Coordinates of C-alpha atoms and ligand atoms in Angstrom, one line a residue:
X1 CA 15.6 28.5 51.1
X2 CA 17.2 30.2 48.1
X3 CA 15.8 31.7 45.0
X4 CA 12.1 33.4 43.7
X5 CA 10.1 35.3 46.4
X6 CA 7.8 32.9 48.0
X7 CA 4.4 32.6 47.7
X8 CA 2.6 32.7 49.7
X9 CA 5.4 34.7 52.2
X10 CA 6.1 32.8 55.1
X11 CA 4.1 33.9 58.4
X12 CA 6.9 35.5 60.3
X13 CA 7.6 37.7 57.2
X14 CA 4.3 39.2 57.3
X15 CA 4.3 39.2 60.7
X16 CA 7.5 41.2 61.8
X17 CA 6.9 44.2 63.5
X18 CA 10.3 45.8 63.9
X19 CA 12.3 45.1 60.5
X20 CA 16.0 46.6 60.4
X21 CA 17.1 46.8 57.1
X22 CA 20.5 47.5 55.3
X23 CA 20.5 48.9 52.5
X24 CA 24.2 48.9 50.0
X25 CA 24.4 50.1 46.5
X26 CA 22.3 47.4 44.8
X27 CA 19.1 49.1 45.5
X28 CA 20.5 51.9 43.9
X29 CA 21.7 50.0 40.1
X30 CA 18.0 50.9 38.9
X31 CA 18.0 54.3 39.8
X32 CA 21.6 54.2 37.9
X33 CA 24.1 54.3 39.9
X34 CA 26.7 51.2 38.9
X35 CA 27.6 49.2 42.6
X36 CA 31.1 48.8 43.4
X37 CA 31.2 44.9 43.0
X38 CA 28.5 43.3 40.4
X39 CA 29.1 42.8 37.1
X40 CA 28.7 46.0 36.4
X41 CA 30.1 47.3 39.1
X42 CA 32.8 50.0 39.6
X43 CA 35.2 48.4 41.2
X44 CA 34.7 45.1 38.5
X45 CA 35.1 47.7 35.6
X46 CA 37.8 49.3 36.1
X47 CA 40.0 48.4 39.9
X48 CA 42.5 51.8 39.9
X49 CA 38.9 53.4 41.0
X50 CA 39.0 51.6 44.0
X51 CA 41.6 54.1 45.0
X52 CA 39.8 56.8 45.3
X53 CA 37.9 55.3 48.2
X54 CA 40.6 54.6 50.2
X55 CA 42.1 57.4 52.4
X56 CA 45.9 56.8 52.2
X57 CA 45.9 56.9 48.3
X58 CA 43.7 60.3 48.8
X59 CA 45.8 62.3 51.5
X60 CA 48.9 60.6 50.0
X61 CA 48.5 61.5 46.3
X62 CA 47.2 64.9 44.7
X63 CA 46.4 63.0 41.6
X64 CA 44.5 60.8 42.6
X65 CA 42.4 64.0 44.7
X66 CA 42.3 65.4 41.4
X67 CA 40.7 62.1 39.7
X68 CA 38.1 61.8 42.7
X69 CA 37.0 65.5 42.0
X70 CA 36.1 65.1 38.9
X71 CA 34.4 62.1 39.4
X72 CA 32.3 64.1 41.9
X73 CA 31.3 66.6 39.2
X74 CA 30.2 63.2 37.3
X75 CA 28.5 61.4 40.0
X76 CA 25.0 59.9 39.1
X77 CA 24.1 60.8 42.1
X78 CA 23.3 64.3 41.5
X79 CA 20.7 63.6 38.6
X80 CA 19.6 59.9 40.1
X81 CA 15.6 59.4 41.3
X82 CA 14.7 57.2 43.8
X83 CA 13.4 53.2 42.1
X84 CA 10.7 51.0 43.4
X85 CA 12.8 49.5 45.4
X86 CA 13.2 53.0 48.2
X87 CA 9.7 53.3 47.2
X88 CA 9.2 50.1 49.4
X89 CA 10.7 50.5 52.3
X90 CA 8.5 54.1 52.5
X91 CA 5.8 52.1 52.5
X92 CA 7.3 50.0 55.2
X93 CA 7.7 53.3 57.5
X94 CA 3.9 53.9 56.5
X95 CA 2.8 50.5 57.8
X96 CA 4.5 51.1 61.3
X97 CA 7.0 48.6 61.2
X98 CA 10.3 49.7 60.1
X99 CA 12.7 50.1 63.1
X100 CA 15.3 51.6 61.4
X101 CA 16.7 51.8 58.1
X102 CA 21.1 51.4 57.7
X103 CA 22.0 52.0 54.9
X104 CA 25.9 52.3 53.0
X105 CA 24.7 54.6 50.6
X106 CA 26.0 57.8 50.1
X107 CA 23.7 59.0 47.4
X108 CA 20.4 59.9 50.0
X109 CA 17.7 58.1 47.4
X110 CA 16.3 56.4 50.3
X111 CA 15.4 59.8 52.1
X112 CA 14.1 61.5 48.8
X113 CA 12.3 59.0 48.6
X114 CA 10.1 60.0 51.5
X115 CA 11.4 58.3 53.9
X116 CA 11.8 59.7 57.9
X117 CA 16.2 61.4 58.3
X118 CA 15.6 59.6 61.7
X119 CA 15.0 56.5 60.7
X120 CA 17.8 56.9 58.2
X121 CA 21.2 55.6 59.2
X122 CA 23.8 56.8 56.8
X123 CA 26.6 53.7 58.0
X124 CA 29.2 55.7 55.1
X125 CA 28.3 59.1 55.0
X126 CA 26.9 61.6 52.0
X127 CA 27.8 62.5 49.3
X128 CA 25.5 65.4 49.2
X129 CA 28.5 67.1 51.8
X130 CA 32.2 67.5 52.1
X131 CA 34.6 67.6 55.6
X132 CA 37.8 69.0 55.7
X133 CA 40.3 66.7 56.4
X134 CA 42.2 68.5 59.0
X135 CA 39.2 70.6 61.2
X136 CA 36.6 68.5 60.4
X137 CA 34.5 71.4 58.4
X138 CA 31.3 70.2 56.8
X139 CA 30.1 72.3 53.8
X140 CA 27.4 71.2 51.2
X141 CA 29.1 69.3 48.4
X142 CA 27.5 71.9 45.6
X143 CA 30.0 75.0 46.7
X144 CA 32.5 72.7 46.4
X145 CA 32.0 71.4 43.0
X146 CA 31.1 75.0 42.1
X147 CA 35.2 75.8 42.8
X148 CA 36.0 72.5 40.5
X149 CA 33.9 74.1 37.9
X150 CA 35.8 77.4 38.2
X151 CA 39.2 75.8 37.6
X152 CA 40.3 74.2 40.5
X153 CA 41.1 71.2 40.7
X154 CA 42.1 69.9 44.4
X155 CA 40.2 72.9 46.2
X156 CA 41.7 73.4 50.0
X157 CA 39.7 73.5 53.3
X158 CA 38.7 77.2 52.9
X159 CA 39.3 77.9 57.2
X160 CA 42.0 75.3 57.9
X161 CA 44.1 75.2 54.6
X162 CA 43.4 71.4 55.3
X163 CA 42.8 68.7 52.4
X164 CA 38.8 68.1 51.4
X165 CA 37.1 65.0 50.6
X166 CA 33.3 63.5 50.6
X167 CA 32.0 63.3 53.7
X168 CA 31.8 59.5 53.1
X169 CA 33.8 56.7 54.9
X170 CA 36.6 55.8 53.1
X171 CA 38.3 52.5 53.7
X172 CA 41.0 53.2 56.4
X173 CA 38.3 56.0 57.9
X174 CA 36.9 54.8 61.2
X175 CA 33.2 55.1 60.6
X176 CA 31.2 57.5 63.0
X177 CA 30.6 55.9 66.5
X178 CA 27.5 57.3 67.6
X179 CA 25.7 56.4 63.9
X180 CA 27.4 52.9 64.6
X181 CA 25.9 52.4 67.8
X182 CA 22.9 53.8 66.8
X183 CA 22.9 50.7 64.2
X184 CA 23.9 48.3 66.2
X185 CA 21.4 48.7 68.7
X186 CA 18.4 49.0 65.8
X187 CA 20.0 45.3 64.6
X188 CA 19.8 44.0 68.2
X189 CA 16.3 44.9 68.6
X190 CA 14.7 44.0 65.7
X191 CA 12.7 40.7 64.8
X192 CA 13.5 41.3 61.0
X193 CA 16.6 42.4 59.9
X194 CA 16.0 42.3 55.8
X195 CA 19.2 42.8 53.9
X196 CA 19.1 44.7 50.4
X197 CA 21.3 44.5 47.3
X198 CA 24.8 44.7 49.5
X199 CA 27.7 41.9 48.7
X200 CA 28.4 42.2 52.8
X201 CA 31.8 42.1 52.2
X202 CA 32.1 45.9 54.0
X203 CA 33.2 45.7 57.8
X204 CA 31.7 46.5 60.8
X205 CA 28.4 47.1 58.5
X206 CA 28.3 43.2 57.1
X207 CA 28.6 42.0 60.9
X208 CA 25.4 44.2 61.4
X209 CA 23.3 41.0 60.5
X210 CA 25.3 38.5 62.6
X211 CA 24.2 41.1 65.5
X212 CA 20.2 40.9 64.5
X213 CA 20.7 37.0 63.9
X214 CA 22.5 36.3 67.3
X215 CA 20.2 38.8 69.2
X216 CA 17.2 36.2 67.8
X217 CA 15.7 38.1 64.3
X218 CA 14.8 36.1 61.3
X219 CA 17.2 37.5 58.6
X220 CA 16.4 38.0 54.6
X221 CA 18.9 38.2 52.2
X222 CA 17.9 40.0 48.6
X223 CA 21.0 40.1 46.6
X224 CA 21.6 38.9 43.1
X225 CA 24.9 36.8 43.8
X226 CA 25.9 34.9 47.2
X227 CA 27.1 37.0 50.2
X228 CA 28.8 35.4 53.7
X229 CA 25.6 35.7 55.3
X230 CA 23.4 33.5 53.2
X231 CA 24.1 30.5 55.7
X232 CA 22.9 32.9 58.5
X233 CA 19.8 33.5 56.6
X234 CA 16.1 32.1 57.1
X235 CA 15.2 33.4 53.5
X236 CA 17.6 34.2 50.3
X237 CA 16.1 35.6 47.7
X238 CA 18.1 36.5 43.8
X239 CA 15.5 38.3 42.1
X240 CA 16.1 41.3 41.0
X241 CA 15.5 44.1 44.2
X242 CA 13.0 46.4 42.1
X243 CA 10.6 43.8 42.2
X244 CA 11.6 41.7 44.6
X245 CA 11.4 43.9 47.4
X246 CA 7.8 45.1 47.5
X247 CA 6.5 42.0 47.1
X248 CA 8.6 40.9 50.3
X249 CA 7.2 43.7 52.5
X250 CA 4.0 44.9 50.4
X251 CA 2.4 42.2 52.8
X252 CA 1.2 42.6 56.1
X253 CA -0.3 39.4 58.4
Ligands
NAD301 P1 28.6 45.8 46.4 O1 28.9 47.1 45.2 O2 29.7 45.5 47.3 O3 27.1 45.1 46.0 C1 26.2 45.1 46.3 C2 25.2 43.8 45.4 O4 24.0 44.1 45.2 C3 25.9 43.0 44.3 O5 26.4 41.6 45.5 C4 24.9 43.1 43.3 O6 25.7 41.8 42.4 C5 23.6 43.5 44.1 N1 22.8 44.0 43.2 C6 23.2 44.9 42.0 N2 21.8 45.3 42.3 C7 20.7 44.4 42.2 C8 19.9 44.3 41.6 N3 19.2 45.2 40.9 N4 19.1 43.1 42.4 C9 19.7 42.5 43.0 N5 21.2 42.3 43.1 C10 21.7 43.9 43.0 O7 27.7 47.0 47.1 P2 28.0 47.6 48.8 O8 27.9 45.7 49.5 O9 26.8 48.8 49.2 O10 29.6 48.0 49.5 C11 30.1 49.1 48.4 C12 30.3 49.9 49.0 O11 30.2 51.1 48.2 C13 29.5 50.7 50.5 O12 30.6 50.8 51.1 C14 29.1 51.7 49.7 O13 28.9 53.1 50.5 C15 29.5 52.0 48.3 N6 28.8 52.2 46.9 C16 27.6 53.0 47.5 C17 27.2 53.4 46.1 C18 25.4 54.6 46.3 O14 25.3 55.3 47.7 N7 24.6 54.3 45.9 C19 27.2 52.9 45.1 C20 28.7 52.0 44.4 C21 28.9 52.3 46.3

Protein backbone atom coordinates (compact mmCIF):
# COMPACT_ATOMS: atom_id res chain seq x y z
CA UNK A 1 0.00 0.00 0.00
CA UNK A 2 1.37 3.44 -0.95
CA UNK A 3 0.15 6.87 0.15
CA UNK A 4 -1.10 8.43 3.35
CA UNK A 5 -0.83 6.97 6.86
CA UNK A 6 -3.69 4.43 6.92
CA UNK A 7 -6.47 5.00 9.44
CA UNK A 8 -6.87 2.72 11.27
CA UNK A 9 -3.26 1.49 11.31
CA UNK A 10 -2.77 -2.14 10.30
CA UNK A 11 -2.79 -4.51 13.27
CA UNK A 12 0.70 -5.85 12.48
CA UNK A 13 2.06 -2.30 12.89
CA UNK A 14 0.53 -1.53 16.28
CA UNK A 15 1.39 -5.06 17.45
CA UNK A 16 5.10 -4.82 16.49
CA UNK A 17 7.28 -5.13 19.58
CA UNK A 18 10.87 -5.25 18.22
CA UNK A 19 11.10 -2.35 15.82
CA UNK A 20 14.38 -1.51 14.11
CA UNK A 21 14.39 1.97 12.61
CA UNK A 22 16.70 3.07 9.81
CA UNK A 23 16.83 6.84 9.42
CA UNK A 24 18.32 9.09 6.77
CA UNK A 25 18.80 12.76 6.06
CA UNK A 26 15.04 13.32 5.53
CA UNK A 27 14.45 12.97 9.27
CA UNK A 28 16.50 16.12 9.87
CA UNK A 29 15.29 18.38 7.02
CA UNK A 30 12.60 19.83 9.31
CA UNK A 31 15.43 20.71 11.71
CA UNK A 32 16.99 22.86 8.97
CA UNK A 33 19.65 20.38 7.80
CA UNK A 34 19.26 19.81 4.04
CA UNK A 35 19.44 16.26 2.65
CA UNK A 36 21.73 15.36 -0.25
CA UNK A 37 19.34 14.06 -2.90
CA UNK A 38 15.91 15.52 -2.15
CA UNK A 39 14.57 18.37 -4.36
CA UNK A 40 16.35 20.98 -2.18
CA UNK A 41 19.28 18.67 -1.44
CA UNK A 42 22.91 19.82 -1.20
CA UNK A 43 24.01 17.71 -4.20
CA UNK A 44 20.85 18.41 -6.20
CA UNK A 45 21.73 22.12 -6.04
CA UNK A 46 25.54 21.76 -6.32
CA UNK A 47 26.76 18.44 -7.82
CA UNK A 48 30.41 19.51 -7.23
CA UNK A 49 29.75 19.31 -3.48
CA UNK A 50 29.72 15.51 -3.74
CA UNK A 51 33.54 15.66 -4.00
CA UNK A 52 33.72 16.91 -0.41
CA UNK A 53 32.30 13.56 0.70
CA UNK A 54 34.53 11.43 -1.54
CA UNK A 55 37.72 10.19 0.12
CA UNK A 56 40.01 10.19 -2.92
CA UNK A 57 39.28 13.83 -3.77
CA UNK A 58 39.59 14.82 -0.11
CA UNK A 59 43.00 13.14 0.24
CA UNK A 60 44.38 14.28 -3.12
CA UNK A 61 43.24 17.90 -3.21
CA UNK A 62 44.01 20.49 -0.51
CA UNK A 63 41.46 22.77 -2.20
CA UNK A 64 38.70 20.22 -1.51
CA UNK A 65 39.83 20.01 2.14
CA UNK A 66 39.85 23.80 2.53
CA UNK A 67 36.32 23.99 1.15
CA UNK A 68 35.25 21.09 3.40
CA UNK A 69 36.51 22.90 6.52
CA UNK A 70 34.60 26.04 5.56
CA UNK A 71 31.45 23.95 5.03
CA UNK A 72 31.97 22.34 8.46
CA UNK A 73 32.27 25.76 10.10
CA UNK A 74 28.87 26.64 8.66
CA UNK A 75 27.28 23.22 9.21
CA UNK A 76 23.65 23.61 10.33
CA UNK A 77 24.13 20.79 12.88
CA UNK A 78 25.75 23.23 15.34
CA UNK A 79 22.49 25.09 15.86
CA UNK A 80 19.83 22.56 14.80
CA UNK A 81 17.26 21.27 17.27
CA UNK A 82 15.48 17.90 17.04
CA UNK A 83 11.99 17.90 15.48
CA UNK A 84 8.82 15.89 16.05
CA UNK A 85 10.21 12.92 14.06
CA UNK A 86 13.16 12.58 16.44
CA UNK A 87 10.74 12.95 19.36
CA UNK A 88 8.47 10.19 17.97
CA UNK A 89 11.40 7.78 18.02
CA UNK A 90 12.16 8.70 21.65
CA UNK A 91 8.51 7.90 22.36
CA UNK A 92 8.87 4.55 20.58
CA UNK A 93 11.81 3.72 22.88
CA UNK A 94 9.74 4.67 25.96
CA UNK A 95 7.02 2.30 24.77
CA UNK A 96 9.66 -0.46 24.98
CA UNK A 97 9.26 -1.28 21.29
CA UNK A 98 12.56 0.03 19.88
CA UNK A 99 15.06 -2.75 19.08
CA UNK A 100 17.64 -0.36 17.59
CA UNK A 101 17.90 3.01 15.89
CA UNK A 102 20.21 2.75 12.90
CA UNK A 103 20.98 6.14 11.44
CA UNK A 104 22.85 7.29 8.38
CA UNK A 105 22.76 10.79 9.85
CA UNK A 106 25.87 12.37 11.24
CA UNK A 107 24.16 15.24 13.05
CA UNK A 108 23.67 13.69 16.52
CA UNK A 109 20.03 14.83 16.66
CA UNK A 110 18.63 11.44 17.77
CA UNK A 111 20.79 11.57 20.91
CA UNK A 112 20.00 15.29 21.36
CA UNK A 113 16.28 14.42 21.30
CA UNK A 114 16.78 11.84 24.06
CA UNK A 115 17.25 8.51 22.29
CA UNK A 116 19.55 6.27 24.35
CA UNK A 117 23.09 6.35 22.92
CA UNK A 118 23.35 2.56 23.34
CA UNK A 119 20.38 2.06 20.97
CA UNK A 120 21.65 4.50 18.33
CA UNK A 121 24.09 3.09 15.78
CA UNK A 122 25.68 5.82 13.67
CA UNK A 123 26.40 3.92 10.45
CA UNK A 124 28.11 6.88 8.79
CA UNK A 125 29.84 8.30 11.85
CA UNK A 126 29.45 11.72 13.40
CA UNK A 127 30.26 15.30 12.47
CA UNK A 128 30.82 16.10 16.14
CA UNK A 129 34.27 14.49 16.06
CA UNK A 130 37.37 14.69 13.89
CA UNK A 131 39.50 11.68 12.93
CA UNK A 132 43.08 11.60 11.65
CA UNK A 133 43.27 9.62 8.40
CA UNK A 134 46.82 8.44 9.31
CA UNK A 135 46.92 7.62 13.04
CA UNK A 136 43.16 7.42 13.69
CA UNK A 137 43.18 9.71 16.75
CA UNK A 138 39.76 11.24 17.41
CA UNK A 139 39.17 14.68 18.90
CA UNK A 140 36.12 16.92 19.35
CA UNK A 141 35.16 18.83 16.19
CA UNK A 142 34.96 22.11 18.11
CA UNK A 143 38.69 22.09 18.94
CA UNK A 144 39.64 21.77 15.25
CA UNK A 145 37.07 24.35 14.13
CA UNK A 146 38.69 26.76 16.60
CA UNK A 147 41.95 26.25 14.69
CA UNK A 148 40.15 26.93 11.38
CA UNK A 149 38.57 30.06 12.89
CA UNK A 150 42.06 31.16 13.93
CA UNK A 151 43.31 30.95 10.33
CA UNK A 152 44.48 27.34 9.70
CA UNK A 153 42.61 26.55 6.48
CA UNK A 154 43.60 22.84 6.36
CA UNK A 155 44.60 21.87 9.91
CA UNK A 156 46.85 18.80 10.26
CA UNK A 157 46.87 16.18 13.02
CA UNK A 158 48.79 17.50 16.04
CA UNK A 159 49.99 13.97 16.88
CA UNK A 160 51.33 12.78 13.52
CA UNK A 161 50.85 15.54 10.93
CA UNK A 162 48.25 13.47 9.03
CA UNK A 163 45.16 14.74 7.22
CA UNK A 164 42.18 15.46 9.47
CA UNK A 165 38.55 14.87 8.43
CA UNK A 166 35.21 14.82 10.22
CA UNK A 167 34.65 11.36 11.74
CA UNK A 168 32.09 10.59 9.06
CA UNK A 169 32.18 7.87 6.43
CA UNK A 170 33.02 9.33 3.02
CA UNK A 171 32.47 7.53 -0.27
CA UNK A 172 35.42 5.14 -0.67
CA UNK A 173 35.75 4.68 3.10
CA UNK A 174 34.68 1.48 4.86
CA UNK A 175 32.02 1.53 7.57
CA UNK A 176 33.07 0.57 11.10
CA UNK A 177 32.80 -3.24 11.01
CA UNK A 178 31.49 -3.53 14.60
CA UNK A 179 28.78 -0.93 13.99
CA UNK A 180 27.75 -2.60 10.72
CA UNK A 181 27.65 -6.05 12.39
CA UNK A 182 25.47 -4.75 15.20
CA UNK A 183 23.18 -3.04 12.67
CA UNK A 184 22.85 -6.24 10.62
CA UNK A 185 21.94 -8.17 13.79
CA UNK A 186 19.30 -5.57 14.67
CA UNK A 187 17.87 -5.77 11.15
CA UNK A 188 17.77 -9.58 11.25
CA UNK A 189 16.23 -9.63 14.71
CA UNK A 190 13.21 -7.32 14.39
CA UNK A 191 9.54 -7.80 13.64
CA UNK A 192 9.30 -4.45 11.84
CA UNK A 193 11.88 -2.46 9.90
CA UNK A 194 10.91 1.18 9.60
CA UNK A 195 12.97 3.11 7.00
CA UNK A 196 12.42 6.87 7.36
CA UNK A 197 13.72 9.79 5.30
CA UNK A 198 16.25 7.88 3.28
CA UNK A 199 16.53 7.47 -0.49
CA UNK A 200 17.87 3.94 0.25
CA UNK A 201 20.54 4.38 -2.39
CA UNK A 202 23.66 4.27 -0.19
CA UNK A 203 25.04 0.79 0.53
CA UNK A 204 25.55 -1.17 2.70
CA UNK A 205 23.03 0.80 4.84
CA UNK A 206 20.19 0.42 2.32
CA UNK A 207 20.72 -3.36 2.16
CA UNK A 208 19.64 -3.63 5.81
CA UNK A 209 16.04 -3.39 4.58
CA UNK A 210 16.57 -6.58 2.61
CA UNK A 211 18.18 -8.29 5.62
CA UNK A 212 15.09 -7.53 7.71
CA UNK A 213 12.64 -8.68 5.03
CA UNK A 214 14.61 -11.88 4.40
CA UNK A 215 14.32 -12.66 8.12
CA UNK A 216 10.55 -12.26 8.11
CA UNK A 217 10.13 -8.66 9.30
CA UNK A 218 7.43 -6.37 7.97
CA UNK A 219 8.83 -3.29 6.20
CA UNK A 220 7.48 0.27 6.27
CA UNK A 221 9.07 3.02 4.15
CA UNK A 222 8.32 6.66 4.98
CA UNK A 223 9.81 8.89 2.28
CA UNK A 224 8.55 11.65 0.00
CA UNK A 225 10.17 10.11 -3.08
CA UNK A 226 10.19 6.51 -4.36
CA UNK A 227 13.01 4.26 -3.14
CA UNK A 228 14.43 1.06 -4.71
CA UNK A 229 12.93 -0.93 -1.81
CA UNK A 230 9.31 0.26 -2.09
CA UNK A 231 8.36 -3.01 -3.82
CA UNK A 232 9.53 -4.97 -0.78
CA UNK A 233 7.58 -2.84 1.69
CA UNK A 234 4.26 -3.77 3.31
CA UNK A 235 3.46 -0.07 3.58
CA UNK A 236 4.93 3.01 1.82
CA UNK A 237 4.01 6.42 3.26
CA UNK A 238 4.61 9.55 1.18
CA UNK A 239 3.37 12.10 3.72
CA UNK A 240 5.81 14.53 5.38
CA UNK A 241 7.81 12.68 8.03
CA UNK A 242 7.16 15.15 10.85
CA UNK A 243 3.43 14.44 10.77
CA UNK A 244 3.49 10.83 9.53
CA UNK A 245 5.96 9.34 11.99
CA UNK A 246 4.22 10.32 15.26
CA UNK A 247 1.01 8.78 13.89
CA UNK A 248 2.73 5.60 12.75
CA UNK A 249 4.50 4.84 16.02
CA UNK A 250 2.32 6.62 18.55
CA UNK A 251 -0.30 3.89 18.81
CA UNK A 252 0.25 0.51 20.47
CA UNK A 253 -2.13 -2.45 20.20
P1 LIG B 1 19.20 11.29 0.83
O1 LIG B 1 19.47 12.75 0.71
O2 LIG B 1 19.75 10.39 -0.21
O3 LIG B 1 17.61 11.04 0.85
C1 LIG B 1 16.76 11.74 1.72
C2 LIG B 1 15.33 11.41 1.32
O4 LIG B 1 14.47 11.99 2.30
C3 LIG B 1 14.92 11.95 -0.03
O5 LIG B 1 14.44 10.89 -0.83
C4 LIG B 1 13.83 12.97 0.29
O6 LIG B 1 12.78 12.95 -0.66
C5 LIG B 1 13.32 12.51 1.63
N1 LIG B 1 12.83 13.60 2.49
C6 LIG B 1 13.49 14.72 2.85
N2 LIG B 1 12.74 15.44 3.72
C7 LIG B 1 11.55 14.76 3.86
C8 LIG B 1 10.37 15.01 4.62
N3 LIG B 1 10.26 16.08 5.42
N4 LIG B 1 9.35 14.12 4.53
C9 LIG B 1 9.45 13.00 3.71
N5 LIG B 1 10.56 12.72 3.01
C10 LIG B 1 11.60 13.59 3.07
O7 LIG B 1 19.64 10.85 2.28
P2 LIG B 1 20.17 9.45 2.82
O8 LIG B 1 19.40 8.33 2.21
O9 LIG B 1 20.24 9.60 4.29
O10 LIG B 1 21.66 9.34 2.24
C11 LIG B 1 22.51 10.44 2.20
C12 LIG B 1 23.79 10.36 2.99
O11 LIG B 1 24.01 11.70 3.39
C13 LIG B 1 23.76 9.60 4.25
O12 LIG B 1 24.83 8.75 4.18
C14 LIG B 1 24.03 10.60 5.39
O13 LIG B 1 25.17 10.19 6.10
C15 LIG B 1 24.37 11.87 4.73
N6 LIG B 1 23.66 13.10 5.19
C16 LIG B 1 23.35 13.28 6.50
C17 LIG B 1 22.68 14.41 6.91
C18 LIG B 1 22.37 14.56 8.38
O14 LIG B 1 23.09 14.04 9.22
N7 LIG B 1 21.26 15.23 8.71
C19 LIG B 1 22.31 15.38 5.98
C20 LIG B 1 22.66 15.19 4.62
C21 LIG B 1 23.32 14.03 4.25
